[in-house]
PDB file of C-alpha atoms and ligand atoms in Angstrom:
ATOM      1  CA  UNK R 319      41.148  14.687-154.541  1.00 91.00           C
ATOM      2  CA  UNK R 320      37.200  15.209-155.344  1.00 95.00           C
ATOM      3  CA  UNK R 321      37.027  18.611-156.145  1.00 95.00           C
ATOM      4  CA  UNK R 322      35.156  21.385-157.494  1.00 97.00           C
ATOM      5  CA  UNK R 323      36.038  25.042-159.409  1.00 96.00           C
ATOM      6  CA  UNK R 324      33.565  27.511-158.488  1.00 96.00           C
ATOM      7  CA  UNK R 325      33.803  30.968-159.916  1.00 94.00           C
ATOM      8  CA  UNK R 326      32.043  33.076-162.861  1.00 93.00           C
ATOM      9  CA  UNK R 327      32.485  32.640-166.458  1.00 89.00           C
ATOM     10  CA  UNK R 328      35.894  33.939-167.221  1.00 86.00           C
ATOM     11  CA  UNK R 329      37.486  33.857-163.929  1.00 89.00           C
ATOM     12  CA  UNK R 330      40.317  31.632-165.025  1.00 86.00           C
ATOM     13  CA  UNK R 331      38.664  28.205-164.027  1.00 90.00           C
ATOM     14  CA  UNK R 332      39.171  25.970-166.915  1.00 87.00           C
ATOM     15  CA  UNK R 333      43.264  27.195-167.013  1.00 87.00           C
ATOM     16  CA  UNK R 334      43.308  26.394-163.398  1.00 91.00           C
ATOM     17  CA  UNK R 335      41.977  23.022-164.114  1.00 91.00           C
ATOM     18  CA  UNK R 336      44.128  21.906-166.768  1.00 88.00           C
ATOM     19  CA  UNK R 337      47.059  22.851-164.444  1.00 89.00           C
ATOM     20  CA  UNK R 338      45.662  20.538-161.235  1.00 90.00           C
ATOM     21  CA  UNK R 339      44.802  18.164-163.322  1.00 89.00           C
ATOM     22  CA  UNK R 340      48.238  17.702-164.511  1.00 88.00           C
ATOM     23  CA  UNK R 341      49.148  18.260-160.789  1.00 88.00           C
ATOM     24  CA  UNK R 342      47.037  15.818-159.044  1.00 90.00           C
ATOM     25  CA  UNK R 343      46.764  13.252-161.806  1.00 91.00           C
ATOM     26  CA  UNK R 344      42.818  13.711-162.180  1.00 93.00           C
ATOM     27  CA  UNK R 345      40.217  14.125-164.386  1.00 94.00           C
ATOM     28  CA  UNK R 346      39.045  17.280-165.333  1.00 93.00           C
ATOM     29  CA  UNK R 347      35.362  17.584-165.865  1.00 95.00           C
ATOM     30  CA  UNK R 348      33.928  20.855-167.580  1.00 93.00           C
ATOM     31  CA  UNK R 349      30.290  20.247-168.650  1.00 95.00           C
ATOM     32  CA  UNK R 350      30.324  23.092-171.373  1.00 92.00           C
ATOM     33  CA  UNK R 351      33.542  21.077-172.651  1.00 91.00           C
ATOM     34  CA  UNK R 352      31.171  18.101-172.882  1.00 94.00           C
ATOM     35  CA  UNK R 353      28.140  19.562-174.314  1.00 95.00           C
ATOM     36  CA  UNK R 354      30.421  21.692-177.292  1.00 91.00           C
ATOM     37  CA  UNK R 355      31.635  17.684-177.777  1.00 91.00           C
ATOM     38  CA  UNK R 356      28.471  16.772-178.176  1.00 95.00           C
ATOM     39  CA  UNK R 357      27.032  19.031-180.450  1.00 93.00           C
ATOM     40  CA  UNK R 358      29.934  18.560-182.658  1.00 90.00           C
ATOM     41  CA  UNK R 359      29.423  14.807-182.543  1.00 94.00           C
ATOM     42  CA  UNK R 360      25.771  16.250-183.774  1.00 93.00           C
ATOM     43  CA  UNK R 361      24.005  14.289-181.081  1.00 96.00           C
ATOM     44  CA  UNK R 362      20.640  15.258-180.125  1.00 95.00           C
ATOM     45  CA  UNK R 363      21.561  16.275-176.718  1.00 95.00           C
ATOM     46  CA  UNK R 364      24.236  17.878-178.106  1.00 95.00           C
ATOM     47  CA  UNK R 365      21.656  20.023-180.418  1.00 96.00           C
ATOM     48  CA  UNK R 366      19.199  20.932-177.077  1.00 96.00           C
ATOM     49  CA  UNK R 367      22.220  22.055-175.147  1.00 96.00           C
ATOM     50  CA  UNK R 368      23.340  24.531-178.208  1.00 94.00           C
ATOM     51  CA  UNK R 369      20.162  25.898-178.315  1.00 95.00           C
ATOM     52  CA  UNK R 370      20.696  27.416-174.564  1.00 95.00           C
ATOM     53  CA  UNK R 371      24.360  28.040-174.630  1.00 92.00           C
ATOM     54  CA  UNK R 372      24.292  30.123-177.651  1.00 89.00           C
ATOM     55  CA  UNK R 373      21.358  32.609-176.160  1.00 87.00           C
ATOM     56  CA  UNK R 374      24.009  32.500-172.479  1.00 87.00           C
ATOM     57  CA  UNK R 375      21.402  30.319-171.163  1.00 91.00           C
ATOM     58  CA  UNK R 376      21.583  27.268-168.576  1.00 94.00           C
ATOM     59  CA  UNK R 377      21.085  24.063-170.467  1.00 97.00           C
ATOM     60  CA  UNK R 378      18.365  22.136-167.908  1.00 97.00           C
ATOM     61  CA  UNK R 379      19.384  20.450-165.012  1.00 97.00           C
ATOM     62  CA  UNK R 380      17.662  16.946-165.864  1.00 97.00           C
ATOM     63  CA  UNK R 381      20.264  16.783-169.034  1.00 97.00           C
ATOM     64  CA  UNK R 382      23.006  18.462-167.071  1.00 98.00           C
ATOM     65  CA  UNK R 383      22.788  16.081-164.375  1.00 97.00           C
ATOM     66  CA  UNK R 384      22.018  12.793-166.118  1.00 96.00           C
ATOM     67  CA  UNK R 385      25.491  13.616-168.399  1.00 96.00           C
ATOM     68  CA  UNK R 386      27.529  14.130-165.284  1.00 97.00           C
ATOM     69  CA  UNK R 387      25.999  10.797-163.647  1.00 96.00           C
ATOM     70  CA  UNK R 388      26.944   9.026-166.624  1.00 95.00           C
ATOM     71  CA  UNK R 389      30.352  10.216-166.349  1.00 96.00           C
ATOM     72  CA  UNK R 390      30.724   9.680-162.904  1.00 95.00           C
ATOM     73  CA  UNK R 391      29.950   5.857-163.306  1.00 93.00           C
ATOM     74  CA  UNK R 392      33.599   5.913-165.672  1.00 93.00           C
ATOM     75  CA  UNK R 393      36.308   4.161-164.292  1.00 90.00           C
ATOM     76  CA  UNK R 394      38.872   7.093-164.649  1.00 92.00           C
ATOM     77  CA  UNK R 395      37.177   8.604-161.724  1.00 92.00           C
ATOM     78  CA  UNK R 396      38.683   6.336-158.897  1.00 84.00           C
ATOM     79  CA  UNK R 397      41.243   8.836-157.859  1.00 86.00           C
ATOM     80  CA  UNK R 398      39.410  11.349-157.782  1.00 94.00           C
ATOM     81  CA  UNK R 399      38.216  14.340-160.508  1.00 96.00           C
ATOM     82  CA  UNK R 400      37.804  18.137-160.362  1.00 95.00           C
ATOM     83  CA  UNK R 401      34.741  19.753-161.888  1.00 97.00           C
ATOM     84  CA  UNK R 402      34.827  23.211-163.932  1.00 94.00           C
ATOM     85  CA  UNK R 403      31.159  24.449-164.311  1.00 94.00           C
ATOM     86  CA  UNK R 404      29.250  21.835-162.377  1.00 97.00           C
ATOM     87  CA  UNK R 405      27.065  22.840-160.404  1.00 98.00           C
ATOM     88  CA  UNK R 406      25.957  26.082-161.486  1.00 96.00           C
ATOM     89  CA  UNK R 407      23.307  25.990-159.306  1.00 97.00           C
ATOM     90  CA  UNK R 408      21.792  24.382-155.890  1.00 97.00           C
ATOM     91  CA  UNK R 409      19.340  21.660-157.497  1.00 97.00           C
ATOM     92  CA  UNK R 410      21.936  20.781-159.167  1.00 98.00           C
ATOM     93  CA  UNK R 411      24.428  20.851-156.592  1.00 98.00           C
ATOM     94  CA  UNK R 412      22.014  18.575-154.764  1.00 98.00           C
ATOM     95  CA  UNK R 413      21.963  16.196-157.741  1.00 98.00           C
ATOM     96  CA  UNK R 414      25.502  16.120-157.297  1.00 98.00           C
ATOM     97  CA  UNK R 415      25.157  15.038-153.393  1.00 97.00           C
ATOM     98  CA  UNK R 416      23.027  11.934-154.775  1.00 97.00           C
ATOM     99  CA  UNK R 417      25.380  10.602-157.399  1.00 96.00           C
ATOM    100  CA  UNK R 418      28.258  11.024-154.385  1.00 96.00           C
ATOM    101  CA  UNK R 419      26.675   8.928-152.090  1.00 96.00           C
ATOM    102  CA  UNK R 420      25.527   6.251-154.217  1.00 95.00           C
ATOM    103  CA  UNK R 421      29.744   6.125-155.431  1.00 93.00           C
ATOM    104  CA  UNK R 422      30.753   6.533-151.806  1.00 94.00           C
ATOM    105  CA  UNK R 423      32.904   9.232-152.266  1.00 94.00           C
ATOM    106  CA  UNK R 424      32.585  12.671-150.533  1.00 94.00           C
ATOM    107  CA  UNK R 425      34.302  15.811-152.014  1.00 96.00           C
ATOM    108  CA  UNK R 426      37.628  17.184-150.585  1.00 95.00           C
ATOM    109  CA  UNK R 427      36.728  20.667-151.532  1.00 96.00           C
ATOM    110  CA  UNK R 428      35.197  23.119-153.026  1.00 97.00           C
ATOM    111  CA  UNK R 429      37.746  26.304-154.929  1.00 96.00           C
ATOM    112  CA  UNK R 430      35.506  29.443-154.948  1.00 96.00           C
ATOM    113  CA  UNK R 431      37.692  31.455-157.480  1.00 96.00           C
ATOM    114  CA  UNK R 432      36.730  35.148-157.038  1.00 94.00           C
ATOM    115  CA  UNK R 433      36.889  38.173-158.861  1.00 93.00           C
ATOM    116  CA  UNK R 434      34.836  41.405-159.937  1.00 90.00           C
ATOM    117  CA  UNK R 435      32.603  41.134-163.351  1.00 89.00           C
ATOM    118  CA  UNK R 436      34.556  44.166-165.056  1.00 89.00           C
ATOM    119  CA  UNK R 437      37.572  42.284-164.808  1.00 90.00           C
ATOM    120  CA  UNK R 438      36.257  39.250-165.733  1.00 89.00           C
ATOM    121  CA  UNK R 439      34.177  40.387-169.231  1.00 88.00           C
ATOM    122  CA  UNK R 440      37.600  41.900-170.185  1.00 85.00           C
ATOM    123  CA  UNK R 441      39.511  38.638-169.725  1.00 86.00           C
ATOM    124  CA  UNK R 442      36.472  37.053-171.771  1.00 88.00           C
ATOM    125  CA  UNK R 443      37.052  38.899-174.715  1.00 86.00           C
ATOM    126  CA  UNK R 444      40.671  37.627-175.158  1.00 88.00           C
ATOM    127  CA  UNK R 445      40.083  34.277-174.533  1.00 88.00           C
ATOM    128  CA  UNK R 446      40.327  31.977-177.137  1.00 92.00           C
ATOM    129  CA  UNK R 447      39.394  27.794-177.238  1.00 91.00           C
ATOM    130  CA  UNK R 448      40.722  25.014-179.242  1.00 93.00           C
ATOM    131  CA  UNK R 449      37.733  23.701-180.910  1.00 89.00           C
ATOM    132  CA  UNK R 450      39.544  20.146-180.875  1.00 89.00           C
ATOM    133  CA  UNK R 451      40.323  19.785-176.994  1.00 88.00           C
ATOM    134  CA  UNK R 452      38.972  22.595-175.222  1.00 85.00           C
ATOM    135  CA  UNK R 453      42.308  23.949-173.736  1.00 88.00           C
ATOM    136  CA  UNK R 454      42.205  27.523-172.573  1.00 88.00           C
ATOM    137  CA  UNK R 455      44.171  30.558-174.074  1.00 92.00           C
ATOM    138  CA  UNK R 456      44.046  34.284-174.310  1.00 90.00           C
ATOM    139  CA  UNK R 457      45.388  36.763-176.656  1.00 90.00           C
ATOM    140  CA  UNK R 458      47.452  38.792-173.748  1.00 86.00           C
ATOM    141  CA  UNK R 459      47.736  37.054-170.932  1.00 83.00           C
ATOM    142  CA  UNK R 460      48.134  33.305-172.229  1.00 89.00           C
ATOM    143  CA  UNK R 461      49.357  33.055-175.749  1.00 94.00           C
ATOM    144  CA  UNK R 462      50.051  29.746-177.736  1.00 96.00           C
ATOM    145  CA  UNK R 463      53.604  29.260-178.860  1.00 97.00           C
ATOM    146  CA  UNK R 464      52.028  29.790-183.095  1.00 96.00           C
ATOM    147  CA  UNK R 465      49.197  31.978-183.115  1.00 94.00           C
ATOM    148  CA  UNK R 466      46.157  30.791-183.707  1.00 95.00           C
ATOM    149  CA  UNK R 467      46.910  26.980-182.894  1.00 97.00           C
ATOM    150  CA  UNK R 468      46.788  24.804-180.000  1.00 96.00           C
ATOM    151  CA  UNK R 469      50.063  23.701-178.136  1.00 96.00           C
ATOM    152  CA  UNK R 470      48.855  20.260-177.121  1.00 95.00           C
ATOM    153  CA  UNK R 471      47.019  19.327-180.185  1.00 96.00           C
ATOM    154  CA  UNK R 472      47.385  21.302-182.595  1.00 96.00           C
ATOM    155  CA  UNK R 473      43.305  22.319-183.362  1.00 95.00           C
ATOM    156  CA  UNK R 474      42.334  25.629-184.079  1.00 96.00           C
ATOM    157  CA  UNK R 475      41.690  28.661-181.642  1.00 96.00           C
ATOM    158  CA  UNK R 476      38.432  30.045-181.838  1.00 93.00           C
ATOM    159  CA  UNK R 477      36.596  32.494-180.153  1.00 90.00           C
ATOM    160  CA  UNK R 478      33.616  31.009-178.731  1.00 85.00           C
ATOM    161  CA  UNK R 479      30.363  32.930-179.555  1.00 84.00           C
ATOM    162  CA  UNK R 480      28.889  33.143-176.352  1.00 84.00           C
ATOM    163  CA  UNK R 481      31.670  34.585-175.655  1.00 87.00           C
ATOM    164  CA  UNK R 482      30.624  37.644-177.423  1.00 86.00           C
ATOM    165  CA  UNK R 483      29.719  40.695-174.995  1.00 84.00           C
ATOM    166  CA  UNK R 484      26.280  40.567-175.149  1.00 85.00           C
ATOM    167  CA  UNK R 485      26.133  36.797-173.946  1.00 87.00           C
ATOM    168  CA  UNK R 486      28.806  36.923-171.301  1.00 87.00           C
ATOM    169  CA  UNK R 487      26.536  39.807-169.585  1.00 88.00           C
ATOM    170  CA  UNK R 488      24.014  37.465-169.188  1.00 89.00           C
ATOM    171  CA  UNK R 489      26.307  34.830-168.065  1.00 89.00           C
ATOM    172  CA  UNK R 490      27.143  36.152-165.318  1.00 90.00           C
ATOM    173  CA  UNK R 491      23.832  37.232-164.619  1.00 91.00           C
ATOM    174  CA  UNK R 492      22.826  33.511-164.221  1.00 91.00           C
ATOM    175  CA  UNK R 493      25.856  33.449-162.375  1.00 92.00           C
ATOM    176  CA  UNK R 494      25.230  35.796-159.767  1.00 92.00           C
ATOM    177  CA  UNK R 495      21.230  34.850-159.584  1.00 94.00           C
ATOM    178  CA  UNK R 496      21.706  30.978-159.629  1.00 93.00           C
ATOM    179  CA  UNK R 497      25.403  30.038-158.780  1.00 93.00           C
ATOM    180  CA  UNK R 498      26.101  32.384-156.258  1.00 92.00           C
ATOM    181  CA  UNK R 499      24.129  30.658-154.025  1.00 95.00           C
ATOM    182  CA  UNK R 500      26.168  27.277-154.247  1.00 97.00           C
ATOM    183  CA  UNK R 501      28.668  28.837-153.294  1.00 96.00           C
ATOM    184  CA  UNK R 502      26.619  29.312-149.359  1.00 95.00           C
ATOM    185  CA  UNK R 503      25.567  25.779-150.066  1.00 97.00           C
ATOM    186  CA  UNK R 504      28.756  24.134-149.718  1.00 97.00           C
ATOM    187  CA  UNK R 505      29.961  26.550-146.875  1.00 96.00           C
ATOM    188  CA  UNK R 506      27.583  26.020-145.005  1.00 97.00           C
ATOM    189  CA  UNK R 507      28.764  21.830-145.318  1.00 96.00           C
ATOM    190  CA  UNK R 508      32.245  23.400-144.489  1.00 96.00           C
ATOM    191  CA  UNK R 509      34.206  22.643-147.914  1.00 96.00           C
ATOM    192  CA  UNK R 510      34.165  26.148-148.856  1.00 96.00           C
ATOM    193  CA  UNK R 511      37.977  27.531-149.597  1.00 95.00           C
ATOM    194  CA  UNK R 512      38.134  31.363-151.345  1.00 95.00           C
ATOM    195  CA  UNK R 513      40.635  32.058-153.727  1.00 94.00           C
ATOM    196  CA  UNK R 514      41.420  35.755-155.006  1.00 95.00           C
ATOM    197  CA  UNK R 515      41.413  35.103-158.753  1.00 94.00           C
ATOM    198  CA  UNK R 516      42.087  38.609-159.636  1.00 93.00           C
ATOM    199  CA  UNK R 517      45.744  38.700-160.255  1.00 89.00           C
ATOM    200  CA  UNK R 518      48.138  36.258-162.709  1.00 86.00           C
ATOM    201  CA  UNK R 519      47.124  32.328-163.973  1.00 86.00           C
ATOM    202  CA  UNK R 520      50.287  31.189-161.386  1.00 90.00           C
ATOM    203  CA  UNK R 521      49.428  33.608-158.683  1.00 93.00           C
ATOM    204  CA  UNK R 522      46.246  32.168-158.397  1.00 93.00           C
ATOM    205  CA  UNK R 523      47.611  28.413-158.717  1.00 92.00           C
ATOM    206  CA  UNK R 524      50.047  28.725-155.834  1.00 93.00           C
ATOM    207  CA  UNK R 525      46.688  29.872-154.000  1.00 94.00           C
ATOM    208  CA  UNK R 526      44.542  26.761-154.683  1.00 93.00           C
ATOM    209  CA  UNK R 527      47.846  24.420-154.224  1.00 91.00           C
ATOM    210  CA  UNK R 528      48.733  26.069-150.728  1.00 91.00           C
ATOM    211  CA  UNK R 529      45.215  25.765-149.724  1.00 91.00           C
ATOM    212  CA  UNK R 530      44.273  21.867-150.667  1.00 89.00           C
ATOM    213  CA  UNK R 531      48.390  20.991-149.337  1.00 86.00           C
ATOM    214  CA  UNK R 532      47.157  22.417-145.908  1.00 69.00           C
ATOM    215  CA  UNK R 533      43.778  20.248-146.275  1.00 69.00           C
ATOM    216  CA  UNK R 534      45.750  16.843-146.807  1.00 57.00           C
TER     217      UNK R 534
HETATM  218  P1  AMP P1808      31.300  26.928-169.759  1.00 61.16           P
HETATM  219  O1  AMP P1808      32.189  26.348-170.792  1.00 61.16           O
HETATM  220  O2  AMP P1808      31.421  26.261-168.422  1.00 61.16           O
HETATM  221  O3  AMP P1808      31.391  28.425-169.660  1.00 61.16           O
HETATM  222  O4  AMP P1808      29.786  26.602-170.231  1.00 61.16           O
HETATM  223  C1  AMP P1808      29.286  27.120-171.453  1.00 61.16           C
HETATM  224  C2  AMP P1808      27.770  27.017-171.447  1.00 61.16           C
HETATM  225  O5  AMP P1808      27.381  25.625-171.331  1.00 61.16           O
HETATM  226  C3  AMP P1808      27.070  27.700-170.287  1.00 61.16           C
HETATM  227  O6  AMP P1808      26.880  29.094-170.511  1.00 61.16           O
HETATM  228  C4  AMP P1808      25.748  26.933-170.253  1.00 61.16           C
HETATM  229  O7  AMP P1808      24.880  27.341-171.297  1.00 61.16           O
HETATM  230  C5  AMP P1808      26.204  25.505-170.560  1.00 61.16           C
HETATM  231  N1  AMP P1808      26.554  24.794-169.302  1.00 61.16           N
HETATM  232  C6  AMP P1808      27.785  24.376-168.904  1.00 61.16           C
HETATM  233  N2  AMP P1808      27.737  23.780-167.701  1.00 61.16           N
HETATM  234  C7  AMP P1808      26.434  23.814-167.319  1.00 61.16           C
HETATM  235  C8  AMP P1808      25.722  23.396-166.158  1.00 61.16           C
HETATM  236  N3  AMP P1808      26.349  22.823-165.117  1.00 61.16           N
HETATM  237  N4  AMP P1808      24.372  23.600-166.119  1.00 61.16           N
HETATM  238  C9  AMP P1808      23.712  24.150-167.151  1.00 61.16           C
HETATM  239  N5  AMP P1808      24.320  24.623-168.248  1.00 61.16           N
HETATM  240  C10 AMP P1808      25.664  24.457-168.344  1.00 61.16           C
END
């Protein structure tokens, strides 16, 4: 499975992922996991890319895409992977194309996870991150087992701070002036599958699962 989770900030894509992942044994590859690792490893690149994400910008596409080159070339990739915030917009999505080819591998799909920015800023403002391994929670709708800890590794929940109001808003105004259009990109190449990510975390799973079992 080479796959992709399209959708705005907040929509539910990184819970999906960790939940396919488990599913169909791949890796899952969020690029704003990967640049908060970075940063935290206080890399350089890691120190450009906060300087973007913090004011809800895009970090540039030449780092963006030479980071998800490099882990492209790893060898945990053979079966497949699914991508959570990659591309987030068409030059990058073409970026993407390149790196494919030269790997041989094509992409099974492409999960367009949909639902309306009023729902979406609410669910950001209960969602919390482990600072240690990036898994997902929120304060109604997915709570950890001990508050304020993660289940699988025990880090601390945090609330990220471009997750703040103020940020989000112009998150997903990137989102609907520069990722919006991927989503007509890969339509139009026929990979293209909508999912209605409005209602509950499992609701929403049994919709992506249904739709890639029917693709196999
Ligand atoms: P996310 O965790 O996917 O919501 O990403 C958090 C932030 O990281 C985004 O708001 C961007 O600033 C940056 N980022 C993540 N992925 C990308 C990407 N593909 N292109 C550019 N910036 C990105």
């Amino acid at each position: 499975m080479h796959l992709i989770l399209l959708g705005p900030p907040g929509v539910g894509k990184g819970t999906e992922a960790e939940i396919l992942k488990k599913h169909y044994q791949i890796p899952h590859i969020s690029t704003g996991n990967i640049f908060r690792e970075l940063f935290q490893q206080e890399t350089e690149i890691g120190k450009i890319a906060k300087s973007y994400i913090e004011k809800g910008q895009l970090v540039p596409d030449d780092i963006t895409n030479e980071i998800v080159r490099q882990r492209l070339y790893r060898d945990d990739i053979k079966n497949g992977f699914m991508f959570d915030g990659y591309p987030r917009n068409v030059a990058q999505a073409e970026a993407l194309d390149k790196v494919l080819i030269e790997l041989g591998m094509k992409l099974t799909a492409v999960i367009n996870i949909q639902a309306d920015d009023e729902l979406v800023l609410s669910r950001i403002s209960g969602r919390r991150v482990c600072e240690s391994c990036g898994a997902v929670y929120h304060t109604k709708n997915k709570r950890p087992k001990v508050a304020g800890v993660c289940d699988i590794c025990g880090g601390k929940l945090i609330h990220r701070d471009d997750d703040k109001e103020e940020t989000v808003k112009k998150r997903l105004k990137i989102y609907n002036d520069q990722t919006a259009p991927v989503v007509g990109y890969y339509k139009e190449k026929g990979l293209l599958v909508t999912i209605d990510g409005s209602r509950s975390i499992s609701d929403t799973n049994d919709q992506i699962e249904e739709a890639l079992g029917e693709l196999k």
